[in-house]
Amino acid sequence: MTSCMRPYCDLIALRMLLLLISVLLLLVRSNSADNRCLSALISTCEDCLRRGPECAWCSQERFLDGAHVSQRCGSVSDLRVRGCEEEFIENPKVKVEVNATISSSQVAPREITIHLRPGSEASFVIEVQQLERYPVDLYYLVDVSASMQDNLDRLKTVGLALSHQMKQHSSDFRVGFGSFVDKPVSPYIDVHPSKLLNPCSEYEVHCRPAHGFIHVLPVTQNMSEFTRVIQEQRISGNMDTPEGGFDAMLQATVCQKDIGWRPEAKHLLLVMTDQPSHLALDSKLAGIVVPHDGRCHLEDNVYSQTSTMEHPTVAQLAEKLLENSIYSIFAVDHLQYQWYEDLVDLIPGSYVGRLFPKASNLKDLVVQAYKKLLSDVEVQMELQDPQQAERFWVNVSAICPGGSSAAGNSKCSGVQPKQTVFFQLTVGMLSCPAGSADQDVLMLVRPVGFNESVRVRIRQLCGSGCTDPKPEPSSCTTNASDSCREHRNTPVCSSRGVCRCGTCVCDSSRFGNIYGKFCEMDDFSCPYDGGLVCGGHGRCVRGECVCFSGWTGEACACRESTDSCVSDDGFICGDRGRCVCGKCVCDDPRRSGAFCEKCPMCHSSCQSHWNCVNCHLSNGLGSDGFQLCNQSCSPLVDYVDDITELVRGKYCLYPSTDKCQYRFLMELASDGAQLHISRHPVCVWSRRYFKTFLSVFLLTVTLGIGMLAGVRQLLRVTGRSCISKTEPQFEHTHKDSSYVPTSSEKTITYRRDRLPNHPVEMHTHTPTLTHKMPIGDAW
């Protein structure tokens, strides 16, 4: 039993240990907020509010007279307990304000203002809806190096067909064109004079000079003009494998007016190439060390800084694409597909597709990319001042049309037209700025590829508008100690401070704060309730709780109001108890419940009515008993001659002093139990009980004798049958020559002469069994 109970005891001990740890952690967490607001270094309201969202400041003039100014900082509940009036508590609230006046067709709301304190956070939701048919601007950015000759020829014939197919998905489709090769400097190209004018001179082919980016045709609806421009394009050449694609992409992105991007349209930048692109640090091979500034540098439609600025970084390119609401589509050779596929994860709103030989699938590739890009809805966040980024954090959770959501997921796929995606954003502030905190911080929430965004204005609540108490005078001319006594016979400053200039300056204590005009109050020497001095509902004055209005008790833990104890019938505790500390204490210990309404034993226990029965028996079961026993009998009582006639209820017995029992019946009714008391007692030694006892005794003896006789006869019959079966068995065994005894005794003589053949007796250990066996030659 002990071994079985030990694992159970160990489990209980483990649970108790875990419960104790959780309680300690809860206490540590509850105290951590107060400890964060308590510091001797706090001297102003701004210092207090910078501590965290749980810290508040009391600007009341006579608050905690004599205490250090740092005691004005604490949690709101703590300041209330210590006597700071509500109107003087400086506690800026974290809130979200939505400007719904700006209309929007795709993104809502367009403007949000949030008020944050250090350590606080605020959440809001934005909606992004896909329209059914957008205007679309498609800009072809084509690598015109010599290896792209077949693709360029294909583009001359597929452009018109693509325009017709895109009109099925767009209400207004327009196209533009630009070309790129590489930076026209060594070692990217051959700088021999003959090669500068014609990079293909050794092949007897007239090529155009290499260039970083040339903007050829702005976005237009005129497909005839687009076809004419494509027909005039000629290939060029360079020496190394990578091309200057990133240079050209950034210029096509930021030169909004030159390209002709429309604000209301979806922007698609189609990059056609069969090689990877140079990255930022590659420019140093040519001695170019000036980082790209991310601006437009088109002069006469030619990128003028291609030989003086580095290639842009991937992050810089991604930022500009997002800022200008541009989707990028990479139509690349299958050998370079993996390189661009890895790039897609770094550039939001991008798509990569394999370009078949001679660009035979260009039309289908663009349509498929357009559908895929529009079905992916994603948001990106950007602070207007990147230097402020380290003071804030943002968490995004997307709620997709199907109802699925995941924390930290900022993207939904497979979104159909007219469906809405909800994004829940939580913005947190870690600290206040080192300088002025009055300036707002602007954050933009951009749905990738959309021409609308959400402006989030963050107002930093760092205490710049707080009210600090007036400084105390540095010197005084008098030191009247009488003004530092509460009464003439009481000690100066309650013996817990010194009198300076007629004002008590309270001592400091490692147990807590001492304060008050006469240092008569503190927050540690009074009874605690719920972990708070005076239950948080009073002040501690000279070791005793002075409760606030509406509270009472030694620790101010009891409400004076009895409203919580009033039952549905309008009585306090149902008129069956009294209200103590806002809870009912029942008069009858058998009762329970919020209003003493539960009493499962009140009407079902026989003993609960013994006093009532005894009262009626003492009065002789007469008419006088009904009036005399009213106090001990709550139910109705009547007397009956034959109680067995009553079938409804519960029968009970009351033992009287004359060795007799009185039977009574409890009949449960809606208004309580009805008692029916029998007039005739049942005595233990009555003649009826004696007859019953004698009959049972004789019957038991008779049955016992009969059973013993039957068992004896059965044993005799069984013994005879066993003997008769045993004798034939031995006879049969004796005649069976194949029987081999388990053990035997033999006389063996070791001689050289052969012994005569004669029978030898062999005795076995089996009783009454002897075999005679002939034994031949000895060993």
CSV table of N, CA and C in Angstrom, one decimal, residues 82-142:
chain,number,residue,atom,x,y,z
A,82,ARG,N,-2.0,56.4,-1.6
A,82,ARG,CA,-1.2,57.3,-0.8
A,82,ARG,C,-1.9,58.7,-0.7
A,83,GLY,N,-3.0,58.9,-1.3
A,83,GLY,CA,-3.8,60.1,-1.1
A,83,GLY,C,-3.7,61.1,-2.2
A,84,CYS,N,-3.2,60.8,-3.4
A,84,CYS,CA,-3.2,61.7,-4.5
A,84,CYS,C,-4.6,61.7,-5.2
A,85,GLU,N,-5.1,62.9,-5.3
A,85,GLU,CA,-6.4,63.0,-5.9
A,85,GLU,C,-6.4,62.7,-7.4
A,86,GLU,N,-7.5,62.2,-7.9
A,86,GLU,CA,-7.5,61.8,-9.3
A,86,GLU,C,-7.1,62.9,-10.3
A,87,GLU,N,-7.6,64.1,-10.1
A,87,GLU,CA,-7.3,65.2,-11.0
A,87,GLU,C,-5.9,65.6,-11.1
A,88,PHE,N,-5.1,65.2,-10.1
A,88,PHE,CA,-3.6,65.6,-10.1
A,88,PHE,C,-2.7,64.4,-10.6
A,89,ILE,N,-3.3,63.3,-11.0
A,89,ILE,CA,-2.5,62.2,-11.5
A,89,ILE,C,-2.2,62.3,-13.0
A,90,GLU,N,-0.9,62.5,-13.3
A,90,GLU,CA,-0.5,62.6,-14.7
A,90,GLU,C,-0.3,61.2,-15.2
A,91,ASN,N,-1.1,60.8,-16.1
A,91,ASN,CA,-1.0,59.4,-16.7
A,91,ASN,C,-1.5,59.4,-18.1
A,92,PRO,N,-0.7,59.9,-19.0
A,92,PRO,CA,-1.1,59.9,-20.4
A,92,PRO,C,-1.5,58.5,-20.9
A,93,LYS,N,-2.7,58.5,-21.6
A,93,LYS,CA,-3.2,57.2,-22.1
A,93,LYS,C,-2.7,56.8,-23.5
A,94,VAL,N,-2.5,55.6,-23.7
A,94,VAL,CA,-2.2,55.1,-25.0
A,94,VAL,C,-3.5,54.9,-25.8
A,95,LYS,N,-3.6,55.5,-26.9
A,95,LYS,CA,-4.8,55.5,-27.7
A,95,LYS,C,-4.5,55.5,-29.2
A,96,VAL,N,-5.6,55.2,-30.0
A,96,VAL,CA,-5.5,55.2,-31.4
A,96,VAL,C,-6.6,56.0,-32.0
A,97,GLU,N,-6.3,57.0,-32.9
A,97,GLU,CA,-7.2,57.8,-33.5
A,97,GLU,C,-7.2,57.6,-35.0
A,98,VAL,N,-8.4,57.3,-35.6
A,98,VAL,CA,-8.5,57.0,-37.0
A,98,VAL,C,-9.2,58.2,-37.7
A,99,ASN,N,-8.6,58.6,-38.8
A,99,ASN,CA,-9.1,59.7,-39.6
A,99,ASN,C,-9.9,59.0,-40.8
A,100,ALA,N,-11.2,59.0,-40.7
A,100,ALA,CA,-12.0,58.4,-41.7
A,100,ALA,C,-12.6,59.3,-42.8
A,101,THR,N,-12.1,60.5,-42.8
A,101,THR,CA,-12.6,61.5,-43.7
A,101,THR,C,-12.0,61.4,-45.1
A,102,ILE,N,-10.8,60.7,-45.2
A,102,ILE,CA,-10.1,60.6,-46.5
A,102,ILE,C,-10.7,59.3,-47.2
A,103,SER,N,-11.3,59.5,-48.3
A,103,SER,CA,-11.9,58.3,-49.0
A,103,SER,C,-10.8,57.5,-49.7
A,104,SER,N,-11.1,56.2,-49.9
A,104,SER,CA,-10.1,55.3,-50.5
A,104,SER,C,-10.9,54.1,-51.2
A,105,SER,N,-10.4,53.7,-52.3
A,105,SER,CA,-11.0,52.6,-53.0
A,105,SER,C,-10.3,51.2,-52.7
A,106,GLN,N,-9.0,51.3,-52.3
A,106,GLN,CA,-8.3,50.1,-52.1
A,106,GLN,C,-7.8,49.9,-50.7
A,107,VAL,N,-7.4,50.9,-50.0
A,107,VAL,CA,-6.7,50.8,-48.7
A,107,VAL,C,-7.5,51.7,-47.7
A,108,ALA,N,-7.8,51.2,-46.5
A,108,ALA,CA,-8.6,52.0,-45.5
A,108,ALA,C,-8.1,51.5,-44.1
A,109,PRO,N,-8.0,52.4,-43.2
A,109,PRO,CA,-8.1,53.9,-43.4
A,109,PRO,C,-6.8,54.4,-43.9
A,110,ARG,N,-6.8,55.7,-44.3
A,110,ARG,CA,-5.6,56.3,-44.9
A,110,ARG,C,-4.7,57.0,-43.9
A,111,GLU,N,-5.3,57.4,-42.8
A,111,GLU,CA,-4.5,58.1,-41.8
A,111,GLU,C,-4.9,57.6,-40.4
A,112,ILE,N,-3.8,57.3,-39.6
A,112,ILE,CA,-4.0,56.9,-38.2
A,112,ILE,C,-3.0,57.6,-37.3
A,113,THR,N,-3.5,58.0,-36.1
A,113,THR,CA,-2.6,58.6,-35.1
A,113,THR,C,-2.6,57.8,-33.9
A,114,ILE,N,-1.5,57.4,-33.4
A,114,ILE,CA,-1.4,56.6,-32.2
A,114,ILE,C,-0.5,57.4,-31.1
A,115,HIS,N,-0.9,57.3,-29.9
A,115,HIS,CA,-0.2,57.9,-28.8
A,115,HIS,C,0.5,56.8,-28.0
A,116,LEU,N,1.8,56.9,-27.9
A,116,LEU,CA,2.6,55.8,-27.3
A,116,LEU,C,3.5,56.4,-26.2
A,117,ARG,N,3.7,55.6,-25.1
A,117,ARG,CA,4.6,55.9,-24.1
A,117,ARG,C,5.7,54.8,-24.1
A,118,PRO,N,6.9,55.1,-23.5
A,118,PRO,CA,7.9,54.1,-23.5
A,118,PRO,C,7.4,52.8,-22.9
A,119,GLY,N,7.6,51.7,-23.6
A,119,GLY,CA,7.2,50.4,-23.1
A,119,GLY,C,5.8,50.0,-23.4
A,120,SER,N,5.0,50.9,-24.1
A,120,SER,CA,3.6,50.7,-24.4
A,120,SER,C,3.5,50.2,-25.9
A,121,GLU,N,2.3,49.8,-26.3
A,121,GLU,CA,2.0,49.4,-27.6
A,121,GLU,C,0.6,49.7,-28.0
A,122,ALA,N,0.3,49.8,-29.2
A,122,ALA,CA,-1.1,50.1,-29.7
A,122,ALA,C,-1.3,49.2,-31.0
A,123,SER,N,-2.5,48.8,-31.1
A,123,SER,CA,-2.9,47.9,-32.3
A,123,SER,C,-4.0,48.6,-33.1
A,124,PHE,N,-4.0,48.3,-34.4
A,124,PHE,CA,-5.0,48.8,-35.3
A,124,PHE,C,-5.1,47.9,-36.5
A,125,VAL,N,-6.2,48.0,-37.2
A,125,VAL,CA,-6.4,47.2,-38.4
A,125,VAL,C,-6.6,48.0,-39.6
A,126,ILE,N,-6.0,47.6,-40.7
A,126,ILE,CA,-6.1,48.2,-42.0
A,126,ILE,C,-6.7,47.2,-43.0
A,127,GLU,N,-7.5,47.7,-44.0
A,127,GLU,CA,-8.1,46.8,-45.0
A,127,GLU,C,-7.5,47.1,-46.4
A,128,VAL,N,-7.3,46.1,-47.1
A,128,VAL,CA,-6.7,46.2,-48.5
A,128,VAL,C,-7.7,45.3,-49.4
A,129,GLN,N,-8.2,46.0,-50.4
A,129,GLN,CA,-9.2,45.3,-51.2
A,129,GLN,C,-8.7,45.3,-52.7
A,130,GLN,N,-8.8,44.2,-53.3
A,130,GLN,CA,-8.4,44.0,-54.7
A,130,GLN,C,-9.5,44.5,-55.6
A,131,LEU,N,-9.2,45.4,-56.5
A,131,LEU,CA,-10.2,45.8,-57.5
A,131,LEU,C,-10.3,44.8,-58.7
A,132,GLU,N,-11.3,44.8,-59.4
A,132,GLU,CA,-11.5,43.8,-60.5
A,132,GLU,C,-10.7,44.1,-61.7
A,133,ARG,N,-10.7,45.3,-62.2
A,133,ARG,CA,-10.0,45.7,-63.5
A,133,ARG,C,-9.2,47.0,-63.2
A,134,TYR,N,-7.9,46.8,-63.1
A,134,TYR,CA,-7.1,48.0,-62.9
A,134,TYR,C,-6.6,48.6,-64.2
A,135,PRO,N,-6.2,49.8,-64.3
A,135,PRO,CA,-5.4,50.3,-65.4
A,135,PRO,C,-4.0,49.8,-65.2
A,136,VAL,N,-3.3,49.4,-66.2
A,136,VAL,CA,-2.0,48.8,-66.1
A,136,VAL,C,-1.0,49.5,-67.0
A,137,ASP,N,0.2,49.9,-66.5
A,137,ASP,CA,1.3,50.4,-67.2
A,137,ASP,C,2.4,49.4,-67.2
A,138,LEU,N,2.8,48.9,-68.4
A,138,LEU,CA,3.8,47.9,-68.6
A,138,LEU,C,5.0,48.5,-69.3
A,139,TYR,N,6.2,48.5,-68.6
A,139,TYR,CA,7.4,49.1,-69.2
A,139,TYR,C,8.4,47.9,-69.5
A,140,TYR,N,8.7,47.8,-70.8
A,140,TYR,CA,9.7,46.8,-71.2
A,140,TYR,C,11.1,47.3,-70.9
A,141,LEU,N,11.9,46.6,-70.1
A,141,LEU,CA,13.3,47.0,-69.9
A,141,LEU,C,14.1,45.8,-70.4
A,142,VAL,N,14.7,45.9,-71.6
A,142,VAL,CA,15.3,44.8,-72.4
A,142,VAL,C,16.8,44.9,-72.4
